[in-house]
Amino acid sequence: MRMFESVLIANRGEIACRIIRTAKRMGLRTIAVYSDADRDALFVRMADEAYRIGPAAARESYLLGDVILDVAKKAKAKAIHPGYGFLSENADFAEACGKAKIAFIGPPPSAIRAMGLKDAAKALLEKAGVPVVLGYHGAKQDTAFLRQRASNIGYPVLIKAVAGGGGKGMRRVDRQIDFDEALASAQREAKNAFGDPRVLVEKYVTAPRHIEMQIFADRFGNVVHLFERDCSLQRRHQKVIEEAPAPGMTPEMRAAMGKAATDAARAVGYVGAGTVEFIVDGSEGLRPDGFFFMEMNTRLQVEHPVTEAITGLDLVELQLRVAAGERLPFKQHDLKMNGHAVEARLYAEDPAKGFLPSTGKLVALSFPQDDGLRVDTGVVQGDSVTPYYDPMIAKLIVHKATREEALAGLADALQATRVAGPHSNLAFLEALCRAPDFIAGAFDTGFIDRNLETLGAVPAATDRIAAATALHALLDPPSALASSPWDMRDGFQLSGTRLLSWPVMLNGEADTIRVAWDGQGLLVDGFDPEANVALVRDGASFYALHKGRQTVLGPREPGAAGHEGGDGDGAIKAPMHGKIVAIDVKPGQTVTRGTRVAIVEAMKMEHALVAKRDGVVGDIALKPGDQVAEGGVILTIGDPD
Ligand code: ADP
């Protein structure tokens, strides 16, 4: 068989860049498709050719299979790589590619369909002898019946959307009296997210670990596994850190899981790269009889680089070769693991605000260079994180001889990484990599939630040290005191020392920093010359980067509210670009601080907005269904008349 002459990448961001890199190395012509939001994106610049497919919203661009297929025909693409997400698990699209005689880099449509619904996949694999979690995956959906099943299974149970993905439509229920309500809300969320309210109920595995097997199959019946990945560090059922091999894994358990995974692949006639996800009962350590099939992802995974690191293989190259009809170049016994690899997902999100996605221009973005460090990203400094897609900035993957070295290496790499503009989870990821229990291998999928406070804890002095350092730099040399573009107020003289109160905006809120100048040296309240603060200037603002966090310091904006404003701002603003889902109050209604007043949906998640003061609701500018821009005022809360 001959390798394809060209490949179209039906995706964007880091995964598009990653696929283009391998395709180019193999000599393929690379074809990108992009939405208006991605016109100048890195992956568009990297590709040999690029075609516009529509506006920013994914459902008007990256999810339009027909439009992408038309581009593929026009560009004479011989193959389409769907990456992950978007069309990657869309069997109809895979089928349409086949009809157009363009190779879909993925399994046959029938395999995608067989694994598409969790209930059917579980029933099928149970028959094939693959261990499945005790549960009900049948067609009956009425509340009384499912409640009865839940009590037969035994609490705690997990309700899951059969069409589920990304943790949506999933509810853990600990007591029977909570079952009906949890069921109703899971069904509602499933209907909204997938257009399918059906659920299954299964045993909630205690001390669960998420361990998945990477498998590969060719068209000649060869199926192998490329060992496991441990993805137990999760938040809201979303992976945060992944590693290979899994801590505590034994050769017996690996063999048993490898057999189950390859059996699952064979049961559906699988071809190409796939991942079989298992939930592992970690309550008594890893045991060959303590793992259960959860689902199979019929595509490349975000975390595939850790497998590439320990096997030395390029999974995208293998995908292309298998799709072109080549045989797998190895048998199971040829495969060896080497060292340990860990991946962290760097996100534009604000851990201090419940991990709310954060958008905007990347005023700074840089990574260290280190032996064993791989950075997969789709953006460069100056690019923007937009509200339209997943806000992942980069994946950092470290490969070392041992797990300890890999974790330490990743922590150091994160420490040396700079992100300014959007907030990021940099400090949080570093704290995770340095968490003693995680390093000791004592963790399960609840680890992050249980330790959220310590992991996300911000040393109280951080902002002030960073702000003071920025101000110190701004006022250096001290003659800048006279010529600073910033407004200086409230200065007074005290026996030769000038004391100034400097009005600033600190992280968007009005604040004051005190400065003393004795004619020789400058003393800024809070300044610590030993602290390692990096400064990035953007216009009149400073981004002070310190301990993986950013502190934004700028000149005081006229009329700005903040710490000094007493009760706090009465304006309820959208934290980010999104849609109003609900307004919970009416004009004239009395509310107290903390009352929920509205819900905004942004980046596929709902965010509750609460009153920041006691008062009376004034004008309500928007209604449910309206779009709102970041910072847009939804309603105001004022004083009673
Ligand atoms: P989704 O497709 O929505 O991501 P999964 O079925 O893959 O849902 O499960 C996501 C995560 O939920 C798993 O990684 C695991 O942490 C947790 N989980 C799933 N099933 C169970 C279970 N039976 N018991 C305990 N935790 C579970």
XYZ file of C-alpha atoms and ligand atoms in Angstrom:
668
model
C 0.000 0.000 0.000
C 1.124 3.552 -0.653
C 1.079 6.301 1.921
C -1.432 9.097 1.289
C -0.172 12.051 -0.695
C -2.097 14.487 1.507
C -4.169 14.794 4.673
C -6.803 17.306 5.741
C -6.939 18.020 9.459
C -10.556 18.504 10.539
C -9.604 20.121 13.836
C -7.824 23.092 15.345
C -5.393 24.165 18.051
C -2.716 21.981 19.569
C -3.944 18.700 18.116
C -4.036 20.142 14.579
C -0.441 21.353 15.059
C 0.588 17.973 16.436
C -0.900 16.067 13.482
C 0.587 18.487 10.936
C 4.062 17.972 12.423
C 4.011 14.220 11.882
C 2.304 14.439 8.483
C 4.957 16.880 7.244
C 7.777 14.694 8.507
C 6.249 11.833 6.507
C 6.117 14.032 3.403
C 2.343 14.488 3.216
C 0.751 17.689 1.941
C -1.144 19.173 4.899
C -4.481 20.904 4.552
C -6.030 22.935 7.388
C -9.600 24.153 7.761
C -10.386 27.078 10.029
C -13.166 29.206 11.436
C -13.106 33.001 11.477
C -11.788 32.945 15.039
C -8.765 30.901 13.905
C -7.837 32.809 10.744
C -4.336 33.626 12.046
C -3.882 30.581 14.273
C -0.628 28.665 14.494
C -2.055 25.514 12.874
C -3.242 27.567 9.885
C 0.232 29.024 9.471
C 1.848 25.599 9.788
C -0.271 23.848 7.159
C 0.646 23.852 3.469
C -2.867 25.001 2.587
C -5.770 26.365 4.610
C -9.455 26.885 3.884
C -12.082 28.900 5.721
C -15.128 26.846 6.711
C -17.324 29.296 8.627
C -17.892 31.549 11.632
C -16.345 31.012 15.044
C -19.057 28.836 16.629
C -18.077 25.163 16.292
C -21.520 24.096 15.124
C -21.144 26.539 12.203
C -17.607 25.441 11.347
C -15.690 22.511 12.851
C -18.828 20.408 13.289
C -20.006 20.840 9.693
C -19.041 17.516 8.134
C -20.498 18.358 4.712
C -18.632 21.626 4.405
C -15.365 20.020 5.483
C -15.859 17.167 3.029
C -16.441 19.681 0.202
C -13.169 21.373 1.079
C -11.437 17.992 1.133
C -12.688 17.238 -2.387
C -11.713 20.672 -3.680
C -8.249 20.387 -2.158
C -7.924 16.792 -3.413
C -7.217 15.529 0.096
C -6.581 11.783 0.206
C -7.310 11.425 3.908
C -9.005 13.271 6.781
C -7.674 13.219 10.320
C -10.392 14.296 12.779
C -8.144 14.724 15.851
C -10.190 14.465 19.046
C -13.554 16.060 19.846
C -15.567 17.654 17.015
C -16.195 15.002 14.299
C -13.797 12.380 15.622
C -16.500 10.034 16.918
C -19.145 10.864 14.350
C -19.932 7.623 12.505
C -21.994 9.396 9.821
C -19.050 11.615 8.973
C -16.689 8.629 8.832
C -19.148 6.937 6.491
C -19.471 10.010 4.269
C -15.672 10.134 3.958
C -15.676 6.525 2.816
C -18.336 7.231 0.186
C -16.257 10.168 -1.090
C -13.234 7.822 -1.353
C -11.311 9.844 1.202
C -9.738 7.817 4.004
C -11.087 8.633 7.473
C -8.193 8.283 9.939
C -10.112 6.281 12.492
C -11.967 3.023 12.953
C -14.780 1.738 10.715
C -18.121 3.535 11.263
C -19.580 0.308 12.656
C -17.003 0.277 15.474
C -17.715 3.916 16.313
C -21.425 3.110 16.484
C -20.930 0.011 18.616
C -19.025 2.042 21.211
C -21.082 5.221 20.861
C -23.700 4.488 23.476
C -22.449 3.432 26.869
C -25.327 1.051 27.582
C -25.066 -0.905 24.311
C -21.270 -1.008 24.523
C -21.447 -2.421 28.038
C -23.983 -5.061 27.079
C -21.855 -6.102 24.089
C -18.633 -6.322 26.046
C -20.220 -8.173 28.935
C -20.977 -10.875 26.368
C -17.393 -10.781 25.115
C -16.206 -11.562 28.638
C -14.879 -8.104 29.492
C -15.503 -7.151 33.147
C -18.168 -4.450 33.424
C -19.296 -2.517 36.532
C -22.345 -4.009 38.211
C -25.307 -2.001 36.999
C -28.401 -1.614 34.895
C -27.851 -0.684 31.249
C -31.248 -1.588 29.885
C -33.975 0.306 28.070
C -36.420 0.936 30.947
C -36.226 4.509 32.153
C -39.046 5.125 34.594
C -38.082 6.537 37.954
C -39.520 3.821 40.220
C -37.848 1.073 38.217
C -34.436 2.748 38.179
C -34.733 3.538 41.898
C -35.414 -0.153 42.568
C -32.389 -1.138 40.485
C -30.236 1.367 42.356
C -31.143 -0.194 45.681
C -30.494 -3.700 44.299
C -27.052 -2.544 43.167
C -26.442 -0.882 46.543
C -25.517 2.716 47.292
C -23.494 4.673 46.390
C -24.489 4.479 42.736
C -23.618 6.524 39.698
C -26.218 7.708 37.206
C -24.727 8.250 33.738
C -26.095 9.512 30.447
C -25.955 6.670 27.911
C -24.900 9.210 25.280
C -22.547 10.804 27.808
C -19.188 12.432 27.463
C -17.138 14.968 29.360
C -18.765 14.030 32.650
C -22.095 15.571 31.670
C -25.324 13.931 32.773
C -23.481 12.147 35.555
C -24.573 12.116 39.218
C -23.263 10.223 42.215
C -26.061 9.295 44.606
C -25.277 8.208 48.164
C -28.753 7.735 49.620
C -32.045 6.481 48.272
C -33.936 9.644 49.283
C -31.727 11.681 46.932
C -32.209 9.341 43.985
C -35.284 10.826 42.284
C -33.956 14.347 42.254
C -30.508 13.295 41.015
C -32.119 11.198 38.276
C -34.277 14.100 37.102
C -31.342 16.461 36.946
C -29.094 13.920 35.172
C -31.823 13.329 32.580
C -32.304 17.056 32.102
C -28.601 17.661 31.614
C -28.295 14.669 29.261
C -31.216 15.898 27.167
C -29.651 19.360 26.916
C -26.168 18.172 26.133
C -26.833 15.162 23.907
C -30.497 15.392 22.895
C -30.954 12.025 24.619
C -32.206 11.820 28.220
C -31.569 8.080 28.723
C -29.353 7.034 31.590
C -27.814 3.939 33.094
C -27.241 3.226 36.754
C -24.155 1.505 38.073
C -22.257 0.793 41.256
C -20.076 3.679 42.327
C -16.660 2.125 42.684
C -14.939 3.183 45.909
C -11.485 4.760 45.912
C -11.725 4.685 42.121
C -8.741 5.007 39.831
C -9.154 5.756 36.157
C -6.764 3.546 34.204
C -7.050 3.205 30.445
C -5.332 1.037 27.872
C -4.102 2.404 24.551
C -4.805 -0.130 21.843
C -3.860 -0.356 18.179
C -5.280 -2.628 15.508
C -4.531 -3.089 11.824
C -6.686 -4.511 9.031
C -5.064 -7.922 9.280
C -6.455 -8.838 12.646
C -3.435 -7.772 14.660
C -4.472 -6.078 17.889
C -1.982 -4.925 20.519
C -2.043 -2.686 23.548
C 0.537 0.026 24.170
C 0.265 -0.278 27.947
C -1.795 1.836 30.313
C -2.258 5.453 31.299
C -3.410 6.519 34.743
C -5.777 9.485 34.519
C -7.056 9.490 38.086
C -6.290 13.124 38.786
C -9.551 14.667 37.683
C -11.735 17.630 38.473
C -15.430 17.353 37.674
C -14.664 14.043 35.929
C -12.257 15.838 33.588
C -8.630 14.757 33.396
C -6.011 17.146 34.757
C -2.829 15.071 34.958
C -2.121 11.791 33.187
C 0.788 9.431 33.456
C 2.229 6.156 32.248
C 2.788 3.611 33.601
C 0.175 3.595 36.379
C 1.647 3.724 39.891
C 1.296 0.360 41.608
C 0.544 -1.531 38.396
C 1.601 -5.176 38.463
C 2.536 -7.283 35.425
C -0.440 -9.597 36.157
C -2.956 -6.778 36.243
C -1.440 -5.136 33.153
C -1.735 -8.428 31.265
C -5.352 -8.844 32.391
C -6.268 -5.282 31.427
C -4.416 -5.586 28.130
C -6.344 -8.741 27.324
C -9.686 -7.139 28.227
C -8.864 -4.088 26.099
C -7.793 -6.048 23.040
C -10.824 -8.343 23.466
C -13.035 -5.244 23.473
C -11.376 -3.987 20.286
C -11.784 -7.375 18.588
C -15.443 -7.556 19.626
C -16.228 -4.518 17.479
C -13.849 -5.143 14.570
C -11.631 -2.265 15.557
C -8.951 -0.729 13.306
C -6.557 2.078 14.240
C -5.879 3.821 17.556
C -8.346 3.542 20.392
C -8.549 3.757 24.137
C -10.386 1.421 26.435
C -11.182 3.147 29.725
C -11.506 1.186 32.930
C -12.563 2.168 36.387
C -10.365 0.459 38.939
C -11.289 -0.329 42.521
C -8.271 0.980 44.373
C -9.545 0.300 47.877
C -7.219 -2.686 48.301
C -4.465 -1.775 45.863
C -4.447 -2.793 42.205
C -5.716 -6.336 41.668
C -6.274 -8.264 38.445
C -9.951 -8.773 39.387
C -10.548 -5.148 40.393
C -11.074 -3.344 37.078
C -14.208 -2.722 35.041
C -14.897 -1.463 31.519
C -16.294 2.083 31.370
C -16.147 3.103 27.733
C -14.044 3.002 24.607
C -12.924 6.201 22.901
C -12.646 5.480 19.211
C -10.035 8.117 18.434
C -6.716 9.595 19.517
C -6.749 10.857 23.118
C -5.538 14.197 24.443
C -3.108 12.312 26.684
C -1.541 10.117 23.961
C 1.883 11.819 24.342
C 2.639 9.970 27.600
C 2.262 6.694 25.721
C 4.486 8.010 22.928
C 7.097 8.946 25.522
C 7.334 5.539 27.171
C 7.084 3.501 23.945
C 9.088 5.742 21.613
C 6.316 5.440 19.018
C 4.546 8.182 17.059
C 0.857 7.312 17.320
C -0.205 9.695 14.560
C 2.292 8.078 12.189
C 0.935 4.655 13.139
C -2.626 5.893 12.556
C -1.716 7.094 9.064
C 0.124 3.860 8.232
C -2.691 1.629 9.436
C -5.275 3.736 7.568
C -3.168 3.445 4.419
C -3.413 -0.338 4.776
C -0.045 -1.139 6.304
C 0.493 -3.842 8.875
C 1.392 -2.941 12.452
C 5.210 -3.074 12.437
C 5.343 -4.971 15.755
C 3.752 -7.716 17.801
C 2.791 -7.432 21.459
C 6.008 -9.031 22.684
C 8.119 -6.501 20.720
C 6.717 -3.613 22.737
C 8.650 -2.308 25.727
C 8.098 0.457 28.232
C 10.879 2.861 28.980
C 10.866 5.209 31.983
C 7.928 7.249 33.218
C 5.966 10.081 31.591
C 3.557 12.629 33.076
C 1.374 15.152 31.287
C -0.282 18.272 32.706
C -3.027 20.180 30.933
C -2.384 23.902 31.154
C -5.711 25.726 30.953
C -6.776 29.352 30.669
C -8.971 29.269 33.747
C -9.033 30.887 37.160
C -8.665 28.460 40.073
C -9.481 31.301 42.480
C -12.891 31.674 40.828
C -13.989 28.070 40.681
C -11.849 27.366 37.592
C -13.922 29.696 35.470
C -12.496 29.749 31.941
C -10.502 32.903 31.286
C -10.134 34.466 27.867
C -8.095 37.233 26.264
C -4.754 37.992 24.704
C -1.766 35.959 25.836
C 0.372 38.929 26.809
C 3.126 36.489 27.685
C 3.556 32.799 26.936
C 6.846 30.985 27.239
C 8.042 27.548 28.215
C 11.411 26.381 29.467
C 13.550 24.040 27.437
C 14.622 20.926 29.168
C 15.727 17.409 28.375
C 12.699 15.222 28.494
C 10.174 18.079 28.290
C 7.713 18.159 25.402
C 5.254 21.022 24.982
C 2.259 20.592 22.683
C 0.475 23.859 22.078
C -1.588 25.598 19.423
C -0.884 29.167 20.468
C 2.052 31.553 20.744
C 2.533 34.751 22.702
C 0.256 37.443 21.312
C -2.481 34.985 20.291
C -5.806 35.061 22.086
C -7.760 32.491 24.040
C -11.293 32.912 22.700
C -14.584 31.934 24.312
C -15.499 29.643 21.431
C -13.438 26.543 22.122
C -11.838 24.527 24.855
C -9.519 26.931 26.731
C -6.513 24.616 26.859
C -3.263 26.551 26.331
C -0.799 23.676 26.209
C 0.134 20.214 27.380
C 3.458 19.793 29.141
C 4.822 16.266 29.048
C 7.909 15.195 30.971
C 9.654 11.877 30.395
C 12.300 10.684 32.873
C 13.743 7.432 34.140
C 11.522 7.288 37.238
C 8.145 8.616 38.356
C 9.724 10.781 41.038
C 12.032 12.447 38.543
C 9.210 12.912 36.044
C 6.957 14.598 38.638
C 9.777 16.797 39.895
C 10.716 17.659 36.320
C 7.140 18.579 35.485
C 6.824 20.721 38.615
C 10.023 22.564 37.676
C 8.862 23.002 34.082
C 5.564 24.455 35.287
C 7.408 26.763 37.650
C 9.487 28.080 34.756
C 6.491 28.516 32.442
C 5.118 32.018 31.992
C 1.522 32.852 31.183
C 0.125 36.385 31.340
C -3.168 37.778 30.140
C -5.742 35.109 30.839
C -5.559 33.472 34.253
C -4.198 29.946 34.249
C -4.050 26.823 36.391
C -0.237 26.917 36.394
C 0.191 27.241 40.167
C -2.489 24.620 40.762
C -0.759 22.101 38.471
C 2.580 22.727 40.126
C 1.033 22.233 43.565
C -0.421 18.926 42.330
C 2.959 17.706 41.072
C 4.484 18.558 44.446
C 1.668 17.092 46.592
C 3.268 14.459 48.872
C 0.336 11.994 48.679
C 0.247 12.161 44.903
C 4.017 11.647 44.765
C 3.617 8.678 47.115
C 1.015 7.162 44.779
C -1.766 7.459 47.371
C -4.575 8.948 45.288
C -7.839 8.239 43.516
C -10.253 10.240 41.363
C -11.441 12.209 44.414
C -7.938 13.455 45.255
C -8.283 16.909 43.707
C -11.702 17.624 45.206
C -10.586 16.551 48.660
C -7.484 18.729 48.496
C -8.859 21.631 46.514
C -8.283 24.150 49.270
C -4.645 23.388 49.862
C -3.872 22.956 46.177
C -5.560 26.157 45.133
C -4.495 28.116 48.188
C -2.995 31.466 47.372
C -0.442 32.789 49.812
C -2.061 35.974 51.103
C 0.962 38.150 50.417
C 1.339 37.090 46.798
C -0.690 39.830 45.166
C 0.796 42.607 47.246
C 4.372 41.462 46.734
C 3.790 41.201 43.011
C 2.022 44.556 42.819
C 4.681 46.281 44.900
C 7.396 44.848 42.702
C 5.641 46.131 39.615
C 5.271 49.569 41.130
C 8.888 49.549 42.260
C 9.941 48.829 38.701
C 7.641 51.494 37.360
C 9.133 54.097 39.693
C 12.712 53.129 39.019
C 14.544 55.439 38.647
C 12.863 57.526 41.349
C 12.802 60.500 39.013
C 9.923 58.624 37.453
C 7.998 59.844 40.453
C 7.693 63.164 38.725
C 7.277 61.979 35.164
C 5.244 58.815 35.546
C 2.355 58.411 33.134
C 0.400 57.323 36.164
C -1.485 59.820 38.144
C 0.090 60.620 41.504
C -2.020 61.871 44.347
C -2.048 62.336 48.097
C 1.652 63.031 48.495
C 2.952 64.704 51.622
C 6.333 65.452 53.121
C 7.511 64.117 56.487
C 10.909 65.336 57.639
C 12.639 64.847 54.317
C 10.772 61.711 53.341
C 8.054 61.952 50.761
C 5.189 59.620 51.501
C 2.792 58.898 48.717
C -0.373 56.903 48.463
C -0.527 55.542 45.000
C -4.016 54.912 43.615
C -3.942 51.776 41.452
C -6.106 49.092 39.965
C -5.083 45.797 41.505
C -6.610 42.833 39.663
C -9.352 45.075 38.359
C -10.238 46.619 41.714
C -9.376 50.020 43.082
C -6.611 49.817 45.655
C -3.817 51.868 47.132
C -0.127 51.176 47.484
C 2.064 53.281 49.736
C 5.431 54.560 48.616
C 8.134 56.290 50.618
C 11.042 58.128 49.045
C 13.752 59.676 51.157
C 15.626 61.263 48.292
C 18.011 58.287 48.060
C 16.040 55.102 47.894
C 12.524 54.062 47.259
C 10.469 51.914 49.566
C 7.260 50.429 48.256
C 4.944 48.917 50.802
C 5.033 45.143 50.347
C 8.032 45.104 47.999
C 10.288 42.117 48.509
C 13.504 42.287 46.467
C 14.076 38.558 47.108
C 10.750 37.512 45.613
C 11.004 36.097 42.155
C 8.556 38.253 40.226
C 8.582 38.526 36.451
C 7.020 41.634 34.948
C 5.295 41.888 31.624
C 4.086 45.286 30.500
C 1.086 45.687 28.234
C 0.095 49.291 27.607
C -0.308 51.007 30.959
C -0.721 47.701 32.821
C 1.804 45.421 34.435
C 1.322 41.682 34.671
C 3.374 40.581 37.638
C 3.997 36.826 37.495
C 4.798 35.250 40.821
C 4.398 31.638 41.998
C 2.456 30.677 38.899
C -0.131 33.413 39.419
C -0.581 36.745 37.798
C -1.314 40.020 39.501
C -2.444 42.827 37.268
C -1.471 46.340 38.281
C -2.607 49.426 36.408
C -3.399 53.087 36.906
C -6.611 53.837 38.767
C -9.580 54.080 36.471
C -11.908 56.980 37.236
C -14.932 55.896 39.245
C -13.601 52.371 39.782
C -15.159 50.405 42.588
C -13.251 48.000 44.734
C -12.031 47.267 48.218
C -12.455 50.900 49.067
C -15.998 51.003 47.794
C -17.501 49.609 51.011
C -20.352 47.307 50.138
C -18.964 46.279 46.813
C -20.219 46.804 43.331
C -23.935 46.512 42.723
C -23.536 45.585 39.068
C -23.889 41.901 38.232
C -21.623 41.324 35.245
C -21.094 38.303 33.034
C -17.788 36.672 34.030
C -17.271 35.732 30.403
C -18.870 35.681 26.996
C -21.949 33.473 27.164
C -25.699 33.068 27.212
C -28.190 33.968 29.942
C -29.853 30.754 31.106
C -31.945 32.161 33.947
C -32.698 35.371 35.802
C -33.792 34.475 39.316
C -34.973 37.894 40.504
C -37.428 40.610 39.553
C -36.998 44.393 39.550
C -37.731 45.802 42.993
C -36.978 42.509 44.759
C -34.927 42.700 47.945
C -31.844 40.477 47.940
C -29.088 39.768 50.408
C -25.420 39.256 49.702
C -24.939 35.732 48.326
C -28.418 35.373 46.795
C -28.264 33.703 43.400
C -29.560 36.221 40.855
C -28.734 34.739 37.439
C -27.158 31.821 35.614
C -24.880 32.272 32.621
C -23.860 29.423 30.370
C -20.369 29.793 29.005
C -18.033 27.219 27.509
C -20.715 24.557 27.908
C -20.888 25.065 31.663
C -23.365 26.846 33.867
C -22.103 29.589 36.166
C -24.256 30.930 38.993
C -23.973 34.654 39.683
C -24.704 35.915 43.180
C -25.424 39.308 44.691
C -22.268 40.901 46.057
C -24.241 43.154 48.439
C -27.578 43.507 50.164
C -30.009 45.680 48.294
C -32.853 45.982 45.879
C -32.794 44.757 42.293
C -32.906 47.660 39.844
C -32.977 47.423 36.080
C -32.580 44.034 34.473
C -30.893 44.553 31.137
C -31.126 41.031 29.732
C -33.463 38.062 29.598
C -32.939 34.300 29.333
C -31.648 33.357 25.890
C -29.740 36.614 25.394
C -26.039 36.576 24.577
C -23.820 38.560 26.884
C -20.247 39.729 26.415
C -17.574 39.351 29.067
C -18.081 42.117 31.627
C -21.543 42.932 30.276
C -23.928 44.198 32.976
C -26.866 41.836 33.459
C -28.612 43.674 36.280
C -27.892 46.076 39.089
C -28.513 45.978 42.799
C -28.985 49.320 44.489
C -30.097 50.864 47.750
C -33.755 50.716 48.726
C -35.610 53.934 47.879
P -17.675 10.596 30.381
O -17.821 9.851 29.088
O -18.808 11.555 30.626
O -16.327 11.228 30.556
P -16.976 8.199 31.881
O -17.853 7.037 31.873
O -15.759 8.158 31.018
O -17.834 9.512 31.545
O -16.529 8.516 33.376
C -15.800 9.692 33.688
C -15.178 9.580 35.068
O -16.181 9.339 36.064
C -14.206 8.440 35.245
O -12.933 8.779 34.812
C -14.264 8.185 36.746
O -13.486 9.147 37.423
C -15.702 8.463 37.085
N -16.521 7.213 37.088
C -17.155 6.656 36.041
N -17.805 5.521 36.387
C -17.585 5.352 37.707
C -17.998 4.361 38.675
N -18.792 3.338 38.362
N -17.577 4.515 39.958
C -16.789 5.567 40.308
N -16.382 6.516 39.458
C -16.767 6.429 38.169
